CSV table of C-alpha atoms in Angstrom, one decimal:
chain,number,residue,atom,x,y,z
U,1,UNK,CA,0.0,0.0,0.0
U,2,UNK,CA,1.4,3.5,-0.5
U,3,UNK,CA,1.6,6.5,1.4
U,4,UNK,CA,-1.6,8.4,1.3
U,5,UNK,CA,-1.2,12.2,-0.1
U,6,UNK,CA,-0.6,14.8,2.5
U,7,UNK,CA,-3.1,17.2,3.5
U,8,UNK,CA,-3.1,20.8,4.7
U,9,UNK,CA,0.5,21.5,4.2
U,10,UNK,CA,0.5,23.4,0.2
U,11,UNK,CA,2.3,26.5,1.5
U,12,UNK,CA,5.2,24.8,3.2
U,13,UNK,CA,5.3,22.0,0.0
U,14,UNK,CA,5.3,25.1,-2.1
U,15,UNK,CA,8.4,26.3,-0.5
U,16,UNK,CA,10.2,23.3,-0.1
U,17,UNK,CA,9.9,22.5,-3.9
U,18,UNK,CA,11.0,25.8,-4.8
U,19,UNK,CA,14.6,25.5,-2.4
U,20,UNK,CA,14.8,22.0,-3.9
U,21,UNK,CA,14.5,23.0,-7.5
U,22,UNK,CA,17.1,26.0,-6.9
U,23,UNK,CA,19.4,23.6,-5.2
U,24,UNK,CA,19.0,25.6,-2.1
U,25,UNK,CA,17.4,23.4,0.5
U,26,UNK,CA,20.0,22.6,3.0
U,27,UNK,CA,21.8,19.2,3.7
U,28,UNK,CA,21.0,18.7,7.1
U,29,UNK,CA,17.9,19.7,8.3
U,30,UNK,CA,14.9,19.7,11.4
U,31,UNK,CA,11.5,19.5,10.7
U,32,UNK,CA,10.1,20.4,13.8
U,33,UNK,CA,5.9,20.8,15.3
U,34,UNK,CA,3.8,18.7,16.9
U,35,UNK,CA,3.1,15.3,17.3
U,36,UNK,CA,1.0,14.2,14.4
U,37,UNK,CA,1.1,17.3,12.4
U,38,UNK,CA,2.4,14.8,9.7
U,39,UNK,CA,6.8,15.7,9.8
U,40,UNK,CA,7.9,12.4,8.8
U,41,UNK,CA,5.1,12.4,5.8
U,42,UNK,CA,6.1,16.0,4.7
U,43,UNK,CA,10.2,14.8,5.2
U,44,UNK,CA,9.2,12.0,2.5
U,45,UNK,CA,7.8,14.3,0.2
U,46,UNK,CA,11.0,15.9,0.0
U,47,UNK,CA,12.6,12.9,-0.5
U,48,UNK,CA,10.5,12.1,-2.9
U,49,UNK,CA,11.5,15.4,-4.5
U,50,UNK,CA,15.2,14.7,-4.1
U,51,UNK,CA,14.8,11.3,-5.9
U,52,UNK,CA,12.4,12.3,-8.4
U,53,UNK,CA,13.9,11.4,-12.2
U,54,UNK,CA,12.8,14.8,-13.0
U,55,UNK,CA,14.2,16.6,-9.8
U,56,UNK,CA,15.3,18.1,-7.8
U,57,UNK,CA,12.0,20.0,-7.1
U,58,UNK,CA,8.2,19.1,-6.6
U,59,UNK,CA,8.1,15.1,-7.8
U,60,UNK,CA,6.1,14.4,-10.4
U,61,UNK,CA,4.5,11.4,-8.6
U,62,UNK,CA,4.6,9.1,-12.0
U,63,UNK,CA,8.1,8.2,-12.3
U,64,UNK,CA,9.6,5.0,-11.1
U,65,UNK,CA,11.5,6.8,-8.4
U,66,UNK,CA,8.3,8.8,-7.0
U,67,UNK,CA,6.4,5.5,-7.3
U,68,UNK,CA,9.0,3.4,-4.8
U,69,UNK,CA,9.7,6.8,-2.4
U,70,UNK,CA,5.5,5.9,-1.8
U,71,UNK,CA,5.8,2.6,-1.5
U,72,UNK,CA,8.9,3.0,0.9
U,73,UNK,CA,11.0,1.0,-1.6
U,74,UNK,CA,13.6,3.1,-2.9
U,75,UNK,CA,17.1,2.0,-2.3
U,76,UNK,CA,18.8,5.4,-1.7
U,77,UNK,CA,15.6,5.9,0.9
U,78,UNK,CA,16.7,5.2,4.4
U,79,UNK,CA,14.4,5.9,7.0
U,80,UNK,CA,14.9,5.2,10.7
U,81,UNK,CA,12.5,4.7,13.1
U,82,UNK,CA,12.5,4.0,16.9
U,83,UNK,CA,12.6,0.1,16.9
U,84,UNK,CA,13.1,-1.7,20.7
U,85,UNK,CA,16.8,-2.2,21.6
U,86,UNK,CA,19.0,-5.4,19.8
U,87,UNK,CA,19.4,-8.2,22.2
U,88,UNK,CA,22.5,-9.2,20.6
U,89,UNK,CA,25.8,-8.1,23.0
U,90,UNK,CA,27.8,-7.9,19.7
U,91,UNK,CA,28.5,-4.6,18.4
U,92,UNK,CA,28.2,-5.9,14.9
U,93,UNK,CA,25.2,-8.7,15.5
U,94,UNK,CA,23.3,-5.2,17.2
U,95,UNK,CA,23.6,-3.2,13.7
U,96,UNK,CA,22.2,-6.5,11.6
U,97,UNK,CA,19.7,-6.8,14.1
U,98,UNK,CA,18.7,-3.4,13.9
U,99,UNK,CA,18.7,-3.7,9.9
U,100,UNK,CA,15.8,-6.6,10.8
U,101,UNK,CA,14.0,-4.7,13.1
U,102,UNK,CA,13.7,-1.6,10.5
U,103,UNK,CA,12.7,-4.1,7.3
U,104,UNK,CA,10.1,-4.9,10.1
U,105,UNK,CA,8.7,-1.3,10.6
U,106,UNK,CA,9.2,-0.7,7.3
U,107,UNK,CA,6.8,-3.6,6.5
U,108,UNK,CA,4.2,-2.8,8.5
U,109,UNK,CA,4.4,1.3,7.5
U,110,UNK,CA,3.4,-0.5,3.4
U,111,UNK,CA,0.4,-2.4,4.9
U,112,UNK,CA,-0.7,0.7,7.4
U,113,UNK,CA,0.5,3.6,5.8
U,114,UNK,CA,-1.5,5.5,9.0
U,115,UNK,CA,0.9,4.3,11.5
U,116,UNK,CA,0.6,6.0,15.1
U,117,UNK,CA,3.4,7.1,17.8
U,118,UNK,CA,6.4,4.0,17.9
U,119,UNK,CA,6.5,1.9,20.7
U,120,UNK,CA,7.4,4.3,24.0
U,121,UNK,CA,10.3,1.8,24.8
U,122,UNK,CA,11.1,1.9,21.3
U,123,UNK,CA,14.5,4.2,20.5
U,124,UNK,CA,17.5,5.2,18.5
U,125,UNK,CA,19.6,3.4,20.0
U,126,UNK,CA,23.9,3.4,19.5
U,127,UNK,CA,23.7,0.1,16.9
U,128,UNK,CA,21.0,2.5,14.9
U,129,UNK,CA,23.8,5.1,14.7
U,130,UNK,CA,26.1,3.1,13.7
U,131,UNK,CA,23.9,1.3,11.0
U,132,UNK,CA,23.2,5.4,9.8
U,133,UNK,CA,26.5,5.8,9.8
U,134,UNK,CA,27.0,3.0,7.1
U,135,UNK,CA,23.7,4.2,5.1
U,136,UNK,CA,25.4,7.6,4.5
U,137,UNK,CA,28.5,6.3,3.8
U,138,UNK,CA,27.1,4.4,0.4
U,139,UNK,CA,27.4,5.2,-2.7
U,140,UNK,CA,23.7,6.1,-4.7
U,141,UNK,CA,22.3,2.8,-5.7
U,142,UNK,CA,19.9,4.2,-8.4
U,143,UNK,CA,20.2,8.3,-8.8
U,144,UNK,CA,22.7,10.8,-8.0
U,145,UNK,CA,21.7,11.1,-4.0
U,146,UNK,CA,20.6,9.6,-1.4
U,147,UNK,CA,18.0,11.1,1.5
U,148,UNK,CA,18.7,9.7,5.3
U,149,UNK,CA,15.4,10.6,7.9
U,150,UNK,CA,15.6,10.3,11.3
U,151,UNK,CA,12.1,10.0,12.6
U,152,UNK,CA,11.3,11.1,16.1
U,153,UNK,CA,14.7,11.8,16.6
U,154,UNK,CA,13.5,13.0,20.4
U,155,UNK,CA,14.1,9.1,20.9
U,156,UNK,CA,18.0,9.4,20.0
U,157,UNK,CA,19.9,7.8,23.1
U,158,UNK,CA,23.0,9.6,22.1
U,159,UNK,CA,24.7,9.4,25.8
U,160,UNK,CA,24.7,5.7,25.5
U,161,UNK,CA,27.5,4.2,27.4
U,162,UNK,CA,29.6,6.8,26.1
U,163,UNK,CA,29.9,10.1,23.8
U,164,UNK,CA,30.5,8.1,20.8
U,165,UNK,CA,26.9,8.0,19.6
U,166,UNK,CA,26.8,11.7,20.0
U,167,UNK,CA,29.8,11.9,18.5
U,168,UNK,CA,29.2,9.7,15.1
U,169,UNK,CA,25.9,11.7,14.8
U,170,UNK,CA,27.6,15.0,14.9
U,171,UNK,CA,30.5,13.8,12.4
U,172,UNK,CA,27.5,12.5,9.7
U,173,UNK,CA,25.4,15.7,10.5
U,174,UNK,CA,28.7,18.7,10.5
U,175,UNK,CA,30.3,16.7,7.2
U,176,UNK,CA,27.5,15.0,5.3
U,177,UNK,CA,29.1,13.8,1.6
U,178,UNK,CA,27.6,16.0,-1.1
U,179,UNK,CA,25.0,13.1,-2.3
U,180,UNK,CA,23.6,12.9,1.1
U,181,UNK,CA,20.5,14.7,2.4
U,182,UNK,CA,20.3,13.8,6.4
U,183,UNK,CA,16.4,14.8,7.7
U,184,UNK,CA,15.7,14.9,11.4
U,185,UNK,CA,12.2,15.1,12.2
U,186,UNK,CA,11.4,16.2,16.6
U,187,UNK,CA,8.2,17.6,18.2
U,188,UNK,CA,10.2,19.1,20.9
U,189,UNK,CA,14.1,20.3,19.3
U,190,UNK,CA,14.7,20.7,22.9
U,191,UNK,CA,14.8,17.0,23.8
U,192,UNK,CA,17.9,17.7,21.2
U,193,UNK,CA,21.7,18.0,22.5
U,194,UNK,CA,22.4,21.8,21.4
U,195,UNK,CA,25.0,20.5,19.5
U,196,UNK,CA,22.8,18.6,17.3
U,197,UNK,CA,20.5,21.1,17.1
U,198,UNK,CA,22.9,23.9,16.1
U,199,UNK,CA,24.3,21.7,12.8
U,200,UNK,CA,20.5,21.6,11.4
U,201,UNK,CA,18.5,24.3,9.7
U,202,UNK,CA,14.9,24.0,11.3
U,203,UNK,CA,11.9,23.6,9.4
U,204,UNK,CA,8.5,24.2,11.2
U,205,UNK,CA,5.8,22.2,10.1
U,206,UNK,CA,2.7,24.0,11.3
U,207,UNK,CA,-1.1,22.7,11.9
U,208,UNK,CA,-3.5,22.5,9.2
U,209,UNK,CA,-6.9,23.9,9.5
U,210,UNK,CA,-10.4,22.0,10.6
U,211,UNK,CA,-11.1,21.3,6.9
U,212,UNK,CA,-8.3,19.7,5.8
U,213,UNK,CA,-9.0,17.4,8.9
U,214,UNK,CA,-12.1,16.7,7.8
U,215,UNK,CA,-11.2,16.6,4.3
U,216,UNK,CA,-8.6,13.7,5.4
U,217,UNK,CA,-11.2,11.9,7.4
U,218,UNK,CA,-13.8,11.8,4.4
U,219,UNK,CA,-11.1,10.9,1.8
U,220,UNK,CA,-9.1,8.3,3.1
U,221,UNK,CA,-10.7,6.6,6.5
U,222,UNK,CA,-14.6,7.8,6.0
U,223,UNK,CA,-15.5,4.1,6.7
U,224,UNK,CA,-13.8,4.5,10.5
U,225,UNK,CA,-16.3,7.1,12.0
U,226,UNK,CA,-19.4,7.3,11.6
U,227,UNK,CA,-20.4,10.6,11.0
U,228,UNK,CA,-20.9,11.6,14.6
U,229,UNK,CA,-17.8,11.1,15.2
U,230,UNK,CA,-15.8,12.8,12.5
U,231,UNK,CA,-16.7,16.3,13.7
U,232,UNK,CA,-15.3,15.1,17.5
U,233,UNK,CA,-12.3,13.8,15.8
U,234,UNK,CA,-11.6,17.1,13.5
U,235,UNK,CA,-11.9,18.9,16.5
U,236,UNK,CA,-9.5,16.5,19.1
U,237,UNK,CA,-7.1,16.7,16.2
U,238,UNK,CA,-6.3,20.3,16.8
U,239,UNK,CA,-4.9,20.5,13.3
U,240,UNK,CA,-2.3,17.6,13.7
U,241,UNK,CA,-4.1,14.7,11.0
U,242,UNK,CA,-2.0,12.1,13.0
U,243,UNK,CA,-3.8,12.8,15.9
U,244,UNK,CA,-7.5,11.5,14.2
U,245,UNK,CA,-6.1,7.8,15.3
U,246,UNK,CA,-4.9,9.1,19.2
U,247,UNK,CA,-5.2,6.5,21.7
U,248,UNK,CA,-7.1,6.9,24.8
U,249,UNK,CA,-3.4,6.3,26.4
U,250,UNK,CA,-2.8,9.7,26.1
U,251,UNK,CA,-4.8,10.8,28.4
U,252,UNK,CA,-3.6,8.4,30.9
U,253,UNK,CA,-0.4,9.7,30.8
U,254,UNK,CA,-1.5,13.0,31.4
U,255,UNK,CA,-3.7,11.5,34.5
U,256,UNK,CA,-0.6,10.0,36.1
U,257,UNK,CA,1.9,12.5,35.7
U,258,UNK,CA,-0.6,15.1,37.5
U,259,UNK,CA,-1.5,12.4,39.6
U,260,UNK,CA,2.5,12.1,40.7
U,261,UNK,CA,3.1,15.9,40.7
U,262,UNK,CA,0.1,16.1,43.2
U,263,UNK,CA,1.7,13.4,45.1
U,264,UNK,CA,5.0,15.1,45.4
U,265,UNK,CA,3.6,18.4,46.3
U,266,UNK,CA,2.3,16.7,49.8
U,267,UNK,CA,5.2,15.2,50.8
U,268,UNK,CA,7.1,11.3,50.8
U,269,UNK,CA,3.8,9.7,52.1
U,270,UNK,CA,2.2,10.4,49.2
U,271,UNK,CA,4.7,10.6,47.1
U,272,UNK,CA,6.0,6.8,47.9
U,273,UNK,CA,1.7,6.2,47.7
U,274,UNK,CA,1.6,7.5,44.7
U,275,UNK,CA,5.0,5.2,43.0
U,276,UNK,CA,5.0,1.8,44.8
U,277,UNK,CA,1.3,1.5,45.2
U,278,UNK,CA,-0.2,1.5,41.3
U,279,UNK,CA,1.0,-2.2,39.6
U,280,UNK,CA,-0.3,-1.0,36.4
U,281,UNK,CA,3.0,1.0,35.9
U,282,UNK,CA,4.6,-2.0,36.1
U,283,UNK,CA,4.1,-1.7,32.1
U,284,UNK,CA,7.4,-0.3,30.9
U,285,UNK,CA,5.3,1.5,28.2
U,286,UNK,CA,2.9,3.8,30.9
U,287,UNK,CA,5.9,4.4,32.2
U,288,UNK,CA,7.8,5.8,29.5
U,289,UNK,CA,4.8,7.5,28.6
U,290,UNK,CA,4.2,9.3,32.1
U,291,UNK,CA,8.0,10.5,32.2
U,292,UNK,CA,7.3,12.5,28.5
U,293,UNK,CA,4.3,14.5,29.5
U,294,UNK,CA,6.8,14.9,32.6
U,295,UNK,CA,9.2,16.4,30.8
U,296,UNK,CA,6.7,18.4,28.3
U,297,UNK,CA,5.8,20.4,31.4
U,298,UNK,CA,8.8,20.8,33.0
U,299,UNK,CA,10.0,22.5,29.5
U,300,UNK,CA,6.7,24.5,29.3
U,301,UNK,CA,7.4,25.7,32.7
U,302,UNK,CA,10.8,27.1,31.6
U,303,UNK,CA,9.5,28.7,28.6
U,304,UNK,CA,7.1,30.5,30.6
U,305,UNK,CA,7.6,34.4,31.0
U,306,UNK,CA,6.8,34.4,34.4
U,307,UNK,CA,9.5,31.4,35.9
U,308,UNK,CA,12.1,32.6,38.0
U,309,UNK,CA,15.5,32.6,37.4
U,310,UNK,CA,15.4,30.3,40.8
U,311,UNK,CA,12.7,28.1,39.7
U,312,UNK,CA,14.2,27.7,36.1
U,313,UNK,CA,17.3,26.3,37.7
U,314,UNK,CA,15.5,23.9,40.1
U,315,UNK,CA,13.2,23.5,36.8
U,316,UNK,CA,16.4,22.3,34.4
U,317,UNK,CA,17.5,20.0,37.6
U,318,UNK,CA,14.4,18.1,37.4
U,319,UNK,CA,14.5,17.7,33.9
U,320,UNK,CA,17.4,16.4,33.4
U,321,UNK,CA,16.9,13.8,36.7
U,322,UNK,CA,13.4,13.0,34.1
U,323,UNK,CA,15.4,12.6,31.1
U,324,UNK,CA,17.6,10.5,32.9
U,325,UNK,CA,15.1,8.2,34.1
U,326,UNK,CA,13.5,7.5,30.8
U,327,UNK,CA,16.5,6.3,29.4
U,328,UNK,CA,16.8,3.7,32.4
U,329,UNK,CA,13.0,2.8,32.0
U,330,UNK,CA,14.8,1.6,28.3
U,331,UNK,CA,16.6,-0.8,30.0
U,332,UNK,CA,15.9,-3.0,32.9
U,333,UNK,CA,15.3,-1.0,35.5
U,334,UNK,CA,12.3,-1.2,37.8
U,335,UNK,CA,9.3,1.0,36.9
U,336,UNK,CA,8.4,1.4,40.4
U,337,UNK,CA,11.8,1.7,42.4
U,338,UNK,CA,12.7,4.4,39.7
U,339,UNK,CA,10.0,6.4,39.9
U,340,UNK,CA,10.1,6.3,43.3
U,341,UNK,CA,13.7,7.7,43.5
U,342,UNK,CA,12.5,10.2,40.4
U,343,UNK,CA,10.0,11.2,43.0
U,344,UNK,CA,12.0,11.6,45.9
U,345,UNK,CA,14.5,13.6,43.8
U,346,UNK,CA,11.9,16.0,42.4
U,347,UNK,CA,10.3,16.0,45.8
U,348,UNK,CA,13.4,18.4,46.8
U,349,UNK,CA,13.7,20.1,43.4
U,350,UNK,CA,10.3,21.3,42.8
């Protein structure tokens, strides 16, 4: 099955096929705005554009290049997506598994071309680095480029172990070979070392409006909703088409992260309630989940006018001590003992 068209976004395409056509869009780039506003589908189109037998520019959508970018079989296309962790404690075994785990995604993106969040223990993980590393390293199998996307690159474990996934990322992203176009797509550039961020050129990929919702809904997944329900889902959307599918887990999250801040506010009874005393965290997903809207508010409390210069600082303390938790909810630690020292620790932060 191939990708459906995009909706909503003319003005941006517009732009973007005019830099491409002029040889002026950039090498490295961030397309950055919120979850499900569509970034990854917009950073195909411009692969699409790259590859295009007629391009650089706006593809024509008939060629055979256009036709394998939408059916997420082009050869000089290399998309990463979070995909859980290899298994394998060889370096080299980790980057082959990692090559299964994407032919995987990429597998299931063909059969559901309206594919929602990855996995929330799902990452970008050192062997996916290293396997991108590789990718941009090859010579064009079929045109004159090659176009590398980093989907949901918020989920980049890039102090792994070491600085050396940092490191190879910044080498690819400050030096990418002249046939290479690297495209990072993040809801929040923040989640971003500033080192990563300051070797990109940022795209922002705004909402659409309510009718080209609706205009999605009818098109391509009328036969979903009845037609109650497509006027709740254009407006639950909020201009972000990905959104139409949101799962009620989203709200969850939301419900447990206010649930813990609450808890923390009164004290370590509550507090150590409020962590050891719900088993449905045990789910390493709720988790990871919990500790994003987490650190969504923690970073909409520092970009708030009125925070203190005080308050920012405890503020960047107990982000960071978030951030670092969600990367040990990746591995094996304990859902409930980590929270429960993330609480403790925010407890005398916030």
């Amino acid at each position: 099955m191939n990708l459906r068209p995009i909706y909503g976004h003319d003005a941006l395409l517009r732009r973007l096929g005019g830099a491409l056509a002029s040889s002026r869009f950039p090498q490295a780039a961030l397309l950055v705005g919120p979850t499900g506003v569509g970034k990854q589908r917009v950073a195909l189109w411009v692969a699409q554009g790259l590859l295009c037998e007629s391009g650089p520019g706006e593809p024509c959508g008939e060629c055979s290049a256009c036709a394998k970018v939408l059916n997420l079989g082009h050869p000089d296309l290399h998309w990463f997506v979070p995909i859980p962790r290899p298994k394998s404690g060889d370096a080299a075994k980790q980057v082959e598994q990692v090559k299964e785990l994407l032919a995987e995604a990429w597998s299931e993106r063909r059969e559901d071309p309206f594919f929602g969040p990855p996995d929330r223990t799902a990452s970008h993980s050192l062997a996916s680095v290293r396997l991108l590393q590789r990718s941009v390293a090859l010579t064009p199998f079929q045109g004159s480029r090659k176009v590398v996307i980093v989907g949901d690159a918020e989920r980049l474990i890039v102090q792994e172990a070491s600085q050396e996934a940092a490191n190879a990322l910044l080498k690819v992203l400050e030096e990418p070979p002249a046939d290479t176009v690297v495209l990072l797509t993040v809801a929040d550039p923040q989640a971003l070392l500033p080192t990563i961020r300051s070797r990109l050129v940022p795209i922002r990929v705004g909402r659409v409006g309510d009718d080209d919702v609706r205009a999605f809904i009818e098109n391509e997944v009328r036969e979903e909703f009845d037609a109650a329900e497509v006027g709740a889902r254009v407006v639950s959307a909020d201009g972000c088409i990905g959104r139409v599918f949101r799962r009620d887990g989203d709200e969850d999250d939301a419900k447990r992260a206010s649930m813990l801040l609450e808890a923390i506010a009164q004290g370590p009874t509550q507090w150590a309630e409020a962590a050891l005393g719900q088993a449905s965290w045990g789910a390493r997903g709720d988790f990871s989940g919990t500790l994003d809207v987490l650190a969504v508010r923690l970073r909409d409390e520092l970009a708030a006018p009125s925070t203190s210069p005080e308050r920012m600082e405890r503020c960047l303390k107990a982000l960071k001590r978030v951030q670092e938790t969600r990367m040990e909810a990746q591995g094996n630690a304990n859902p409930q003992l980590a929270l429960a020292v993330l609480a403790s620790d925010l407890g005398s932060l916030l």
